[in-house]
Coordinates of C-alpha atoms in Angstrom, one line a residue:
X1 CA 143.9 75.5 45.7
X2 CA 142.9 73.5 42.7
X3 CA 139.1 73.8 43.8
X4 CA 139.1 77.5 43.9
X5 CA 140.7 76.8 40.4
X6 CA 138.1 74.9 39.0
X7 CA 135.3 77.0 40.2
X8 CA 136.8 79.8 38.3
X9 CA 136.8 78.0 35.3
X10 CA 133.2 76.5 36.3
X11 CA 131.9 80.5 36.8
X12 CA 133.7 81.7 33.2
X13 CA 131.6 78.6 31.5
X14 CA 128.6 79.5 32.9
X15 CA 128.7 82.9 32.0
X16 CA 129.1 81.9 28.8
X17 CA 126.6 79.4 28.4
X18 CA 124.1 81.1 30.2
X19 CA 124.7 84.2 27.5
X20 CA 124.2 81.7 24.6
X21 CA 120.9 80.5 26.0
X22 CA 119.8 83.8 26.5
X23 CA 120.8 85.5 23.6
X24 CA 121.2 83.3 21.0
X25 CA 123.0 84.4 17.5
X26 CA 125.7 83.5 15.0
X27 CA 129.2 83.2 17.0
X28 CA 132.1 84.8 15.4
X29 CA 135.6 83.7 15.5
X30 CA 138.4 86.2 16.0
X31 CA 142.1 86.0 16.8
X32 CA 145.5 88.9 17.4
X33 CA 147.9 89.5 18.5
X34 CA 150.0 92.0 21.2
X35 CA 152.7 93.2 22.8
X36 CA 153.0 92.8 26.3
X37 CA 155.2 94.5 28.9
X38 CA 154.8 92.6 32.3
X39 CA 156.1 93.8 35.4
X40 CA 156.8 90.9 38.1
X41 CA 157.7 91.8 41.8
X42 CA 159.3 88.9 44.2
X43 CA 158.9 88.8 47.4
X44 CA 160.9 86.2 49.4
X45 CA 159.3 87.1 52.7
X46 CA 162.5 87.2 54.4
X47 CA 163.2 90.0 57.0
X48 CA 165.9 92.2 55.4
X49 CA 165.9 90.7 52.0
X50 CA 164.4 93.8 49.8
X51 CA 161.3 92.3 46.9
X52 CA 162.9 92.5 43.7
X53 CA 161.5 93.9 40.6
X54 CA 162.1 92.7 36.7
X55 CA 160.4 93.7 33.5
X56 CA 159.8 91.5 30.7
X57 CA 158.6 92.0 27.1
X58 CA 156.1 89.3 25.4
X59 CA 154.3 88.5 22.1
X60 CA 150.5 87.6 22.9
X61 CA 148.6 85.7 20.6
X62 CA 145.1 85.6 21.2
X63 CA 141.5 84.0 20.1
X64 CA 138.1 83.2 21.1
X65 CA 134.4 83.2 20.3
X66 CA 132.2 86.0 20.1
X67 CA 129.2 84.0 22.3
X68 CA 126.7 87.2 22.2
X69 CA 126.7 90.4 21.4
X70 CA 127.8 90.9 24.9
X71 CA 130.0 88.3 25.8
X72 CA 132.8 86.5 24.5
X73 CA 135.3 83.7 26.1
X74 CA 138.9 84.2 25.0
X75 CA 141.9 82.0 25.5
X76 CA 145.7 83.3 25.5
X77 CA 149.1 82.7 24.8
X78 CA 152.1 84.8 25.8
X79 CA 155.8 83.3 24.8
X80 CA 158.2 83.5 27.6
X81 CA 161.0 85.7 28.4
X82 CA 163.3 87.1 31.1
X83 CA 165.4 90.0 33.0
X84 CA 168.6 90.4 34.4
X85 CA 170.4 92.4 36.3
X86 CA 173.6 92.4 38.5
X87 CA 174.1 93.7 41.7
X88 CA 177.3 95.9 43.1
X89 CA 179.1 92.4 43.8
X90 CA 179.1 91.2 40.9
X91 CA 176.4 88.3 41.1
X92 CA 174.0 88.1 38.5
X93 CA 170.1 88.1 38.9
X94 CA 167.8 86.6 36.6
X95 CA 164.1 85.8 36.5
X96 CA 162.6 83.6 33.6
X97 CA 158.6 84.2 33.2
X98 CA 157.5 80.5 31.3
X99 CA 154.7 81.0 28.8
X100 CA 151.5 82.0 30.1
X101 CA 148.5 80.5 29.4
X102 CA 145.1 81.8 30.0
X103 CA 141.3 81.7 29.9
X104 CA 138.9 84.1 30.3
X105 CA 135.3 85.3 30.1
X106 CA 135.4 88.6 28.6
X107 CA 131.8 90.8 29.3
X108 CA 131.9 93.8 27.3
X109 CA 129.8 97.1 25.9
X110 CA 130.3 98.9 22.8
X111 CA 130.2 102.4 23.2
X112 CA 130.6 104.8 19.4
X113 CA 133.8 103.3 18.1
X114 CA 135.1 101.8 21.5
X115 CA 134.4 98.4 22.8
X116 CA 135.0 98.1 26.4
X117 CA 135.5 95.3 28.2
X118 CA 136.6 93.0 31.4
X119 CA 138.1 89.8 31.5
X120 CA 138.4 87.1 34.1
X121 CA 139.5 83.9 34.4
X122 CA 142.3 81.3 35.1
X123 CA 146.5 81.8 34.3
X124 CA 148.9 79.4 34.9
X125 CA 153.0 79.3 34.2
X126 CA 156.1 78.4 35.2
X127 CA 158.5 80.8 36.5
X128 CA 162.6 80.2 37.4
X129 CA 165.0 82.5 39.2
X130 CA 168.4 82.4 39.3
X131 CA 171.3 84.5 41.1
X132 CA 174.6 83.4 40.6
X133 CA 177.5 82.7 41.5
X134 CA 176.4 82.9 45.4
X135 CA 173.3 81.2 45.2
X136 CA 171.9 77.7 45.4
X137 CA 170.5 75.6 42.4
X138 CA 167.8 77.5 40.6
X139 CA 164.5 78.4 42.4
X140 CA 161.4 77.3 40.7
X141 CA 157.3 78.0 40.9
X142 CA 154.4 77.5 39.2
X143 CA 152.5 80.4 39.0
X144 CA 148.7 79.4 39.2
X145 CA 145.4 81.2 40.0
X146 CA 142.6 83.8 39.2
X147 CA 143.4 86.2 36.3
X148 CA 141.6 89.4 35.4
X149 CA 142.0 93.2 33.5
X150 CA 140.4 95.3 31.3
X151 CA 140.7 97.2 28.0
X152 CA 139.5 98.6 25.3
X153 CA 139.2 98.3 21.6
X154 CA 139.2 100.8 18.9
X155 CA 136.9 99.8 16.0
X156 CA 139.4 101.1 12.8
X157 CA 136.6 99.0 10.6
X158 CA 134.2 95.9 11.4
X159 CA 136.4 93.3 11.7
X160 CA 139.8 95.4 12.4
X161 CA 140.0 96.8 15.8
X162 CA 143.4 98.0 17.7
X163 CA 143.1 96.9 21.6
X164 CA 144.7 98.1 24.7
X165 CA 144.8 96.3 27.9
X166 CA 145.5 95.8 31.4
X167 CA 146.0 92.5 32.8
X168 CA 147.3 90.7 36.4
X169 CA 148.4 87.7 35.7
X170 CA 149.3 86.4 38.9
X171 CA 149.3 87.7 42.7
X172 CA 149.8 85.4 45.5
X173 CA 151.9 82.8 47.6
X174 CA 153.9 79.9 45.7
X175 CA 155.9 77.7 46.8
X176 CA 159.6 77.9 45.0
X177 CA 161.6 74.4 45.1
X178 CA 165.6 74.4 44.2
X179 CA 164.9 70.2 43.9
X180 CA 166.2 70.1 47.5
X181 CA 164.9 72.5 49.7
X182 CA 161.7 75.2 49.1
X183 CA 159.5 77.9 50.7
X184 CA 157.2 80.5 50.3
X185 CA 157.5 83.4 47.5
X186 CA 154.8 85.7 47.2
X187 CA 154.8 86.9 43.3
X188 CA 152.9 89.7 41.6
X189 CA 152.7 90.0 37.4
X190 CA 151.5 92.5 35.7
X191 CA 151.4 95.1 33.0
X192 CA 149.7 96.0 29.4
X193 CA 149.2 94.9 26.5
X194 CA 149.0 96.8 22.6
X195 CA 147.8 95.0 19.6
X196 CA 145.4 94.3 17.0
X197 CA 142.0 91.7 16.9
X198 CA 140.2 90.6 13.4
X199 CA 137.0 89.5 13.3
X200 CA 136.2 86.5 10.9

């Protein structure tokens, strides 16, 4: 798992390097900053045990460098947060999305006052979910692996631009560990993001 991992990342910096060889001018800096609604679906692969479904809210902060007038490389940052619910017995039902950190190469075209654009890369966080009372100690995951969405930006003046966005954070098998026993859990995250980027 970790090589597929590092060949990702090995890919993104190519991309990028390769675009500053070809096409060489001077980089600009920009950072934002979002609002992200993530939708994350467990599945326990358990016959008879339904996948369950939580929603979660996040602040994105963003930056990266603007490698070509093509390309750029963008790292991010989403705080953590979590959902509840409780079920028609009364136990409660939480999942706890850890921050998520990312890195991605980010090709993209401007077209009139849009900039359009893909990203793909590498995610990684730590996840937690609970159901109490009737459950054992809390499950837990890392949620690693290939990341990718795309967007677009509005151009509201050079440096200002207002940016929406799709992203999947995470889809595939981890293994969840209460500390004593673990197994399987296939997890899916995803969702959009609104916000604003500014160009130094």
């Amino acid at each position: 798992m970790y090589k597929s991992h590092l060949k990702v990342i090995g890919i993104a910096s190519l991309i990028g390097f390769s675009g500053i060889a070809g096409n060489v001018q001077a980089a600009g800096f920009y950072a934002g900053a979002d609002l992200v609604q993530l939708d994350s679906e467990l599945d326990f692969l358990t016959p008879g045990i339904p996948k369950e479904k939580y929603t979660t809210s996040h602040l994105r902060l963003k930056g990266g460098i603007e490698a070509t007038n093509w390309l750029s490389v963008e790292a991010q940052l989403l705080t953590g947060a979590d959902d509840t619910a409780v079920d028609i017995f009364g136990d409660t039902y939480s999942y706890d999305t850890g921050m998520i950190f990312g890195i991605f190469a980010k090709p993209h075209v401007i077209i009139g006052s849009f900039d359009l654009y893909g990203l793909v890369g590498y995610a990684t966080a730590d996840a937690e979910y609970d159901c109490s009372p009737s459950c054992p100690p809390k499950l837990k995951a890392t949620l690693n692996g290939v990341a990718y969405g795309a967007g677009a930006q509005f151009l509201l003046t050079k440096n200002l631009k207002i940016s929406l966005d799709y992203m999947m954070y995470h889809d595939g098998k981890e293994n969840a560990s209460d500390g004593i026993v673990s197994g399987p859990v296939d997890v899916t995250t995803s969702g959009f993001g609104l916000g604003v980027n500014y160009t130094f």
